[in-house]
Amino acid sequence: MITDLNIPALDVAGLECGYDDKVLLRDLNFQVKRGEIFFIIGASGCGKSTLLRHLIGLRAPTAGTVKFYGECFNGAPADRQREMLKRIGVLYQGGALWSSLSLLENVMLPLEEYTPLDAAERAELACMKLAQVGLAGYDSYFPAEISGGMKKRAGLARALALDPSIVFFDEPSAGLDPLTSRKLDELIVNLRDLLGMTCVVVSHELASIFSIADRVVMLDKQTQGIIAEGDPRVLVKAGADVRVREFLGRGDDAKVAAIQNQPSP
């Protein structure tokens, strides 16, 4: 049980990320507070998804540490990492649902893998998770039978199956129309408020960044690191680096201006 409220949900220190002998990101340092909606932003190719894979254990960093609630994840033995992963949920881009399984069966997968619950108990809990994301009554549907936005919600229900303390989102708005994207943003905020979970979101979508992010870190391909951290509503106007202001201020129509001027969530 996590009792010290001062310990950050996620603490990244000196992290170096890459593949084989190629380093893509160097000396990354940032913390995510408990209950925060924290965005990792930047232009395409800057390493956002690469960083995410290292944070959730799909890739091992070549240097540095990733700590969840004060405990080092990448330095822990495999059996301890498995236990720590129970506290982490992931919504993959596109939902990553198994096409041959119903929504109910997709949500039940982590319950079958990580809990001693019997089939009836797993089904009951999975139905509850689907209801939490607005998919009550869709348990028998297959991924091919629902919309893109519903697939994202079903993937989120699966990410919430084990009641994680922290949930990672990989481009949750990708492929969605603006209205569906906005509703998904509202769902993320509502679930954060209801469940008290911490959210780490990889995204380049301005509407989402300005609507729901408490803070952001911006990655840069050229420097291979973080070039800004803070409230995006402040950075777009007063960011020290012109690249940050240009990224957050891209587009000058009235809609983007209105989004940028929204108050902090």
Short mmCIF file of the C-alpha atoms (twelve columns), coordinates in Angstrom:
data_MODEL
# 
_entry.id   MODEL 
# 
loop_
_atom_site.group_PDB 
_atom_site.id 
_atom_site.type_symbol 
_atom_site.label_atom_id 
_atom_site.label_alt_id 
_atom_site.label_comp_id 
_atom_site.label_asym_id 
_atom_site.label_seq_id 
_atom_site.Cartn_x 
_atom_site.Cartn_y 
_atom_site.Cartn_z 
_atom_site.pdbx_PDB_model_num 
ATOM 1   C CA . MET A 1   0.000   0.000   0.000   1 
ATOM 2   C CA . ILE A 2   1.300   3.449   -0.988  1 
ATOM 3   C CA . THR A 3   1.167   5.717   2.052   1 
ATOM 4   C CA . ASP A 4   3.685   8.552   1.543   1 
ATOM 5   C CA . LEU A 5   1.888   11.225  -0.476  1 
ATOM 6   C CA . ASN A 6   5.172   13.069  -1.096  1 
ATOM 7   C CA . ILE A 7   6.642   10.246  -3.149  1 
ATOM 8   C CA . PRO A 8   6.073   10.918  -6.885  1 
ATOM 9   C CA . ALA A 9   4.065   8.384   -8.851  1 
ATOM 10  C CA . LEU A 10  6.817   8.287   -11.473 1 
ATOM 11  C CA . ASP A 11  10.430  9.393   -11.033 1 
ATOM 12  C CA . VAL A 12  12.723  9.301   -14.080 1 
ATOM 13  C CA . ALA A 13  16.414  10.053  -13.450 1 
ATOM 14  C CA . GLY A 14  19.300  10.085  -15.924 1 
ATOM 15  C CA . LEU A 15  17.359  7.896   -18.356 1 
ATOM 16  C CA . GLU A 16  18.967  6.931   -21.647 1 
ATOM 17  C CA . CYS A 17  16.760  5.258   -24.262 1 
ATOM 18  C CA . GLY A 18  17.533  3.591   -27.569 1 
ATOM 19  C CA . TYR A 19  17.690  0.431   -29.623 1 
ATOM 20  C CA . ASP A 20  20.721  -1.809  -30.025 1 
ATOM 21  C CA . ASP A 21  23.709  0.582   -30.127 1 
ATOM 22  C CA . LYS A 22  21.712  3.664   -31.178 1 
ATOM 23  C CA . VAL A 23  20.857  6.176   -28.452 1 
ATOM 24  C CA . LEU A 24  17.727  8.240   -29.162 1 
ATOM 25  C CA . LEU A 25  17.185  10.043  -25.840 1 
ATOM 26  C CA . ARG A 26  19.754  11.070  -23.244 1 
ATOM 27  C CA . ASP A 27  19.769  12.184  -19.616 1 
ATOM 28  C CA . LEU A 28  15.988  12.450  -19.134 1 
ATOM 29  C CA . ASN A 29  14.947  13.731  -15.720 1 
ATOM 30  C CA . PHE A 30  11.358  14.406  -14.612 1 
ATOM 31  C CA . GLN A 31  8.794   13.474  -11.992 1 
ATOM 32  C CA . VAL A 32  5.044   12.926  -12.178 1 
ATOM 33  C CA . LYS A 33  2.963   13.754  -9.124  1 
ATOM 34  C CA . ARG A 34  0.277   11.481  -7.773  1 
ATOM 35  C CA . GLY A 35  -3.094  12.168  -9.391  1 
ATOM 36  C CA . GLU A 36  -1.548  14.306  -12.124 1 
ATOM 37  C CA . ILE A 37  -2.402  14.239  -15.833 1 
ATOM 38  C CA . PHE A 38  1.068   14.530  -17.311 1 
ATOM 39  C CA . PHE A 39  1.775   14.750  -21.051 1 
ATOM 40  C CA . ILE A 40  4.893   13.746  -22.988 1 
ATOM 41  C CA . ILE A 41  4.798   15.895  -26.123 1 
ATOM 42  C CA . GLY A 42  6.909   16.749  -29.145 1 
ATOM 43  C CA . ALA A 43  7.067   16.558  -32.917 1 
ATOM 44  C CA . SER A 44  6.954   13.259  -34.794 1 
ATOM 45  C CA . GLY A 45  10.190  11.313  -34.496 1 
ATOM 46  C CA . CYS A 46  11.330  12.950  -31.255 1 
ATOM 47  C CA . GLY A 47  11.123  9.693   -29.269 1 
ATOM 48  C CA . LYS A 48  7.794   9.921   -27.419 1 
ATOM 49  C CA . SER A 49  6.783   6.319   -28.086 1 
ATOM 50  C CA . THR A 50  10.344  5.138   -27.497 1 
ATOM 51  C CA . LEU A 51  10.292  6.736   -24.057 1 
ATOM 52  C CA . LEU A 52  6.922   5.155   -23.309 1 
ATOM 53  C CA . ARG A 53  8.225   1.674   -24.153 1 
ATOM 54  C CA . HIS A 54  11.091  2.182   -21.713 1 
ATOM 55  C CA . LEU A 55  8.798   3.489   -18.980 1 
ATOM 56  C CA . ILE A 56  6.452   0.490   -19.104 1 
ATOM 57  C CA . GLY A 57  9.191   -2.117  -19.318 1 
ATOM 58  C CA . LEU A 58  8.953   -3.146  -22.966 1 
ATOM 59  C CA . ARG A 59  12.539  -1.978  -23.418 1 
ATOM 60  C CA . ALA A 60  15.320  -1.754  -20.846 1 
ATOM 61  C CA . PRO A 61  17.098  1.624   -20.636 1 
ATOM 62  C CA . THR A 62  20.833  1.688   -21.259 1 
ATOM 63  C CA . ALA A 63  21.308  4.066   -18.308 1 
ATOM 64  C CA . GLY A 64  19.294  5.724   -15.562 1 
ATOM 65  C CA . THR A 65  16.325  4.661   -13.466 1 
ATOM 66  C CA . VAL A 66  12.540  4.508   -13.636 1 
ATOM 67  C CA . LYS A 67  10.871  4.496   -10.233 1 
ATOM 68  C CA . PHE A 68  7.213   3.901   -9.459  1 
ATOM 69  C CA . TYR A 69  6.229   5.328   -6.070  1 
ATOM 70  C CA . GLY A 70  9.845   5.353   -4.944  1 
ATOM 71  C CA . GLU A 71  10.717  1.811   -6.039  1 
ATOM 72  C CA . CYS A 72  13.136  1.251   -8.908  1 
ATOM 73  C CA . PHE A 73  11.479  -0.735  -11.679 1 
ATOM 74  C CA . ASN A 74  14.257  -1.322  -14.192 1 
ATOM 75  C CA . GLY A 75  16.680  -2.417  -11.458 1 
ATOM 76  C CA . ALA A 76  14.289  -4.911  -9.852  1 
ATOM 77  C CA . PRO A 77  14.403  -8.668  -10.449 1 
ATOM 78  C CA . ALA A 78  11.925  -10.115 -12.945 1 
ATOM 79  C CA . ASP A 79  9.522   -11.470 -10.324 1 
ATOM 80  C CA . ARG A 80  9.347   -8.090  -8.576  1 
ATOM 81  C CA . GLN A 81  8.849   -6.302  -11.892 1 
ATOM 82  C CA . ARG A 82  5.875   -8.563  -12.540 1 
ATOM 83  C CA . GLU A 83  4.347   -7.541  -9.216  1 
ATOM 84  C CA . MET A 84  4.979   -3.874  -9.925  1 
ATOM 85  C CA . LEU A 85  3.304   -4.149  -13.323 1 
ATOM 86  C CA . LYS A 86  0.028   -4.954  -11.563 1 
ATOM 87  C CA . ARG A 87  -0.064  -1.299  -10.483 1 
ATOM 88  C CA . ILE A 88  0.346   -0.082  -14.075 1 
ATOM 89  C CA . GLY A 89  -2.243  0.105   -16.848 1 
ATOM 90  C CA . VAL A 90  -1.554  0.869   -20.514 1 
ATOM 91  C CA . LEU A 91  -3.886  2.081   -23.266 1 
ATOM 92  C CA . TYR A 92  -2.062  1.286   -26.473 1 
ATOM 93  C CA . GLN A 93  -2.566  3.257   -29.657 1 
ATOM 94  C CA . GLY A 94  -5.603  1.846   -31.475 1 
ATOM 95  C CA . GLY A 95  -6.724  -0.035  -28.374 1 
ATOM 96  C CA . ALA A 96  -4.695  -3.184  -29.246 1 
ATOM 97  C CA . LEU A 97  -7.690  -5.450  -28.698 1 
ATOM 98  C CA . TRP A 98  -7.649  -9.123  -29.658 1 
ATOM 99  C CA . SER A 99  -9.976  -9.306  -32.662 1 
ATOM 100 C CA . SER A 100 -11.030 -12.905 -31.956 1 
ATOM 101 C CA . LEU A 101 -12.200 -12.073 -28.422 1 
ATOM 102 C CA . SER A 102 -15.277 -10.190 -27.279 1 
ATOM 103 C CA . LEU A 103 -14.856 -6.955  -25.350 1 
ATOM 104 C CA . LEU A 104 -15.641 -8.826  -22.144 1 
ATOM 105 C CA . GLU A 105 -12.991 -11.452 -22.891 1 
ATOM 106 C CA . ASN A 106 -10.431 -8.750  -23.753 1 
ATOM 107 C CA . VAL A 107 -10.957 -7.019  -20.408 1 
ATOM 108 C CA . MET A 108 -10.818 -10.335 -18.567 1 
ATOM 109 C CA . LEU A 109 -7.328  -11.164 -19.881 1 
ATOM 110 C CA . PRO A 110 -5.284  -9.351  -17.201 1 
ATOM 111 C CA . LEU A 111 -7.655  -10.662 -14.527 1 
ATOM 112 C CA . GLU A 112 -6.984  -14.205 -15.674 1 
ATOM 113 C CA . GLU A 113 -3.226  -13.599 -15.772 1 
ATOM 114 C CA . TYR A 114 -2.774  -11.750 -12.494 1 
ATOM 115 C CA . THR A 115 -5.616  -12.675 -10.126 1 
ATOM 116 C CA . PRO A 116 -6.998  -15.829 -8.477  1 
ATOM 117 C CA . LEU A 117 -10.595 -14.877 -9.371  1 
ATOM 118 C CA . ASP A 118 -12.815 -17.551 -10.896 1 
ATOM 119 C CA . ALA A 119 -14.491 -17.111 -14.305 1 
ATOM 120 C CA . ALA A 120 -17.735 -15.683 -12.925 1 
ATOM 121 C CA . GLU A 121 -15.889 -13.165 -10.749 1 
ATOM 122 C CA . ARG A 122 -13.666 -12.121 -13.663 1 
ATOM 123 C CA . ALA A 123 -16.709 -11.605 -15.883 1 
ATOM 124 C CA . GLU A 124 -18.491 -9.527  -13.241 1 
ATOM 125 C CA . LEU A 125 -15.484 -7.292  -12.713 1 
ATOM 126 C CA . ALA A 126 -14.896 -6.936  -16.464 1 
ATOM 127 C CA . CYS A 127 -18.521 -5.840  -16.951 1 
ATOM 128 C CA . MET A 128 -18.022 -3.215  -14.258 1 
ATOM 129 C CA . LYS A 129 -14.891 -1.883  -15.992 1 
ATOM 130 C CA . LEU A 130 -16.715 -1.657  -19.322 1 
ATOM 131 C CA . ALA A 131 -19.488 0.279   -17.598 1 
ATOM 132 C CA . GLN A 132 -16.905 2.678   -16.119 1 
ATOM 133 C CA . VAL A 133 -15.841 3.707   -19.617 1 
ATOM 134 C CA . GLY A 134 -19.380 3.989   -20.990 1 
ATOM 135 C CA . LEU A 135 -19.618 0.564   -22.644 1 
ATOM 136 C CA . ALA A 136 -22.263 -1.102  -20.479 1 
ATOM 137 C CA . GLY A 137 -24.148 -3.636  -22.572 1 
ATOM 138 C CA . TYR A 138 -21.356 -4.062  -25.137 1 
ATOM 139 C CA . ASP A 139 -19.620 -6.983  -23.413 1 
ATOM 140 C CA . SER A 140 -20.513 -9.508  -26.160 1 
ATOM 141 C CA . TYR A 141 -19.447 -7.255  -29.049 1 
ATOM 142 C CA . PHE A 142 -16.259 -7.937  -30.986 1 
ATOM 143 C CA . PRO A 143 -13.747 -5.203  -31.891 1 
ATOM 144 C CA . ALA A 144 -14.772 -5.272  -35.569 1 
ATOM 145 C CA . GLU A 145 -18.334 -4.412  -34.557 1 
ATOM 146 C CA . ILE A 146 -17.609 -1.135  -32.769 1 
ATOM 147 C CA . SER A 147 -16.242 2.301   -33.670 1 
ATOM 148 C CA . GLY A 148 -12.699 3.549   -33.215 1 
ATOM 149 C CA . GLY A 149 -13.645 5.592   -30.191 1 
ATOM 150 C CA . MET A 150 -15.328 2.610   -28.584 1 
ATOM 151 C CA . LYS A 151 -12.228 0.509   -29.215 1 
ATOM 152 C CA . LYS A 152 -10.181 3.084   -27.308 1 
ATOM 153 C CA . ARG A 153 -12.686 2.933   -24.437 1 
ATOM 154 C CA . ALA A 154 -12.574 -0.870  -24.418 1 
ATOM 155 C CA . GLY A 155 -8.775  -0.748  -24.348 1 
ATOM 156 C CA . LEU A 156 -9.015  1.661   -21.429 1 
ATOM 157 C CA . ALA A 157 -11.379 -0.712  -19.602 1 
ATOM 158 C CA . ARG A 158 -8.759  -3.446  -19.966 1 
ATOM 159 C CA . ALA A 159 -6.050  -1.051  -18.731 1 
ATOM 160 C CA . LEU A 160 -8.179  -0.408  -15.626 1 
ATOM 161 C CA . ALA A 161 -8.908  -4.087  -14.944 1 
ATOM 162 C CA . LEU A 162 -6.407  -4.401  -12.092 1 
ATOM 163 C CA . ASP A 163 -7.227  -1.002  -10.543 1 
ATOM 164 C CA . PRO A 164 -3.823  0.464   -11.424 1 
ATOM 165 C CA . SER A 165 -2.322  3.425   -9.610  1 
ATOM 166 C CA . ILE A 166 -0.863  4.840   -12.825 1 
ATOM 167 C CA . VAL A 167 -2.139  4.548   -16.410 1 
ATOM 168 C CA . PHE A 168 -0.100  5.238   -19.545 1 
ATOM 169 C CA . PHE A 169 -1.816  6.409   -22.747 1 
ATOM 170 C CA . ASP A 170 -0.146  6.124   -26.158 1 
ATOM 171 C CA . GLU A 171 -1.640  8.746   -28.500 1 
ATOM 172 C CA . PRO A 172 -5.203  8.162   -27.227 1 
ATOM 173 C CA . SER A 173 -6.746  10.635  -29.704 1 
ATOM 174 C CA . ALA A 174 -5.020  9.220   -32.789 1 
ATOM 175 C CA . GLY A 175 -7.515  8.487   -35.557 1 
ATOM 176 C CA . LEU A 176 -10.483 10.003  -33.731 1 
ATOM 177 C CA . ASP A 177 -12.689 12.861  -34.870 1 
ATOM 178 C CA . PRO A 178 -12.582 16.023  -32.706 1 
ATOM 179 C CA . LEU A 179 -15.845 15.301  -30.872 1 
ATOM 180 C CA . THR A 180 -14.898 11.719  -30.021 1 
ATOM 181 C CA . SER A 181 -11.447 12.887  -28.971 1 
ATOM 182 C CA . ARG A 182 -12.938 15.511  -26.654 1 
ATOM 183 C CA . LYS A 183 -15.226 12.931  -25.052 1 
ATOM 184 C CA . LEU A 184 -12.253 10.634  -24.465 1 
ATOM 185 C CA . ASP A 185 -10.372 13.516  -22.833 1 
ATOM 186 C CA . GLU A 186 -13.367 14.133  -20.561 1 
ATOM 187 C CA . LEU A 187 -13.461 10.436  -19.679 1 
ATOM 188 C CA . ILE A 188 -9.771  10.489  -18.710 1 
ATOM 189 C CA . VAL A 189 -10.334 13.460  -16.404 1 
ATOM 190 C CA . ASN A 190 -13.464 11.917  -14.872 1 
ATOM 191 C CA . LEU A 191 -11.710 8.600   -14.202 1 
ATOM 192 C CA . ARG A 192 -8.739  10.413  -12.690 1 
ATOM 193 C CA . ASP A 193 -11.069 12.297  -10.364 1 
ATOM 194 C CA . LEU A 194 -13.113 9.200   -9.515  1 
ATOM 195 C CA . LEU A 195 -10.311 6.675   -9.088  1 
ATOM 196 C CA . GLY A 196 -7.444  8.939   -8.054  1 
ATOM 197 C CA . MET A 197 -5.154  7.423   -10.659 1 
ATOM 198 C CA . THR A 198 -2.136  9.127   -12.206 1 
ATOM 199 C CA . CYS A 199 -2.169  9.559   -15.994 1 
ATOM 200 C CA . VAL A 200 0.872   9.758   -18.282 1 
ATOM 201 C CA . VAL A 201 -0.165  10.634  -21.841 1 
ATOM 202 C CA . VAL A 202 1.939   10.551  -25.000 1 
ATOM 203 C CA . SER A 203 0.382   12.949  -27.494 1 
ATOM 204 C CA . HIS A 204 0.960   15.756  -29.997 1 
ATOM 205 C CA . GLU A 205 -2.716  16.800  -30.129 1 
ATOM 206 C CA . LEU A 206 -3.067  20.455  -29.116 1 
ATOM 207 C CA . ALA A 207 -6.727  20.150  -28.127 1 
ATOM 208 C CA . SER A 208 -5.924  17.448  -25.583 1 
ATOM 209 C CA . ILE A 209 -2.728  19.101  -24.368 1 
ATOM 210 C CA . PHE A 210 -4.406  22.409  -23.577 1 
ATOM 211 C CA . SER A 211 -7.662  20.879  -22.325 1 
ATOM 212 C CA . ILE A 212 -6.535  18.321  -19.756 1 
ATOM 213 C CA . ALA A 213 -2.761  18.412  -19.171 1 
ATOM 214 C CA . ASP A 214 -1.604  19.570  -15.739 1 
ATOM 215 C CA . ARG A 215 2.010   19.617  -16.928 1 
ATOM 216 C CA . VAL A 216 4.050   18.522  -19.935 1 
ATOM 217 C CA . VAL A 217 7.591   17.647  -20.881 1 
ATOM 218 C CA . MET A 218 8.574   18.325  -24.471 1 
ATOM 219 C CA . LEU A 219 11.106  16.109  -26.227 1 
ATOM 220 C CA . ASP A 220 13.323  17.305  -29.059 1 
ATOM 221 C CA . LYS A 221 14.892  15.108  -31.731 1 
ATOM 222 C CA . GLN A 222 17.913  17.352  -32.329 1 
ATOM 223 C CA . THR A 223 18.992  17.628  -28.703 1 
ATOM 224 C CA . GLN A 224 17.806  14.082  -27.869 1 
ATOM 225 C CA . GLY A 225 16.285  15.275  -24.642 1 
ATOM 226 C CA . ILE A 226 13.780  17.439  -22.810 1 
ATOM 227 C CA . ILE A 227 13.690  21.102  -23.850 1 
ATOM 228 C CA . ALA A 228 10.719  22.236  -21.731 1 
ATOM 229 C CA . GLU A 229 8.660   21.252  -18.705 1 
ATOM 230 C CA . GLY A 230 5.631   22.934  -17.177 1 
ATOM 231 C CA . ASP A 231 2.074   24.091  -17.763 1 
ATOM 232 C CA . PRO A 232 1.466   24.200  -21.553 1 
ATOM 233 C CA . ARG A 233 -0.759  27.279  -21.171 1 
ATOM 234 C CA . VAL A 234 2.271   29.098  -19.766 1 
ATOM 235 C CA . LEU A 235 4.874   27.586  -22.092 1 
ATOM 236 C CA . VAL A 236 3.016   28.598  -25.263 1 
ATOM 237 C CA . LYS A 237 3.310   32.261  -24.277 1 
ATOM 238 C CA . ALA A 238 6.474   32.403  -22.194 1 
ATOM 239 C CA . GLY A 239 8.518   29.314  -23.012 1 
ATOM 240 C CA . ALA A 240 12.234  30.078  -23.089 1 
ATOM 241 C CA . ASP A 241 12.822  27.964  -26.221 1 
ATOM 242 C CA . VAL A 242 11.320  29.160  -29.503 1 
ATOM 243 C CA . ARG A 243 10.784  25.550  -30.586 1 
ATOM 244 C CA . VAL A 244 8.423   25.068  -27.662 1 
ATOM 245 C CA . ARG A 245 6.419   28.191  -28.478 1 
ATOM 246 C CA . GLU A 246 6.223   27.214  -32.141 1 
ATOM 247 C CA . PHE A 247 5.082   23.667  -31.382 1 
ATOM 248 C CA . LEU A 248 2.399   24.713  -28.910 1 
ATOM 249 C CA . GLY A 249 1.385   27.763  -30.956 1 
ATOM 250 C CA . ARG A 250 1.176   26.080  -34.357 1 
ATOM 251 C CA . GLY A 251 -1.981  27.192  -36.138 1 
ATOM 252 C CA . ASP A 252 -3.302  30.670  -35.576 1 
ATOM 253 C CA . ASP A 253 -7.019  30.295  -36.087 1 
ATOM 254 C CA . ALA A 254 -9.567  31.296  -33.455 1 
ATOM 255 C CA . LYS A 255 -10.155 27.704  -32.380 1 
ATOM 256 C CA . VAL A 256 -6.525  27.065  -31.444 1 
ATOM 257 C CA . ALA A 257 -6.312  30.436  -29.686 1 
ATOM 258 C CA . ALA A 258 -9.383  29.593  -27.620 1 
ATOM 259 C CA . ILE A 259 -7.881  26.216  -26.642 1 
ATOM 260 C CA . GLN A 260 -4.614  27.842  -25.568 1 
ATOM 261 C CA . ASN A 261 -6.424  30.334  -23.357 1 
ATOM 262 C CA . GLN A 262 -8.341  27.705  -21.403 1 
ATOM 263 C CA . PRO A 263 -7.652  27.791  -17.645 1 
ATOM 264 C CA . SER A 264 -5.626  25.001  -16.072 1 
ATOM 265 C CA . PRO A 265 -7.739  21.895  -15.255 1 
# 
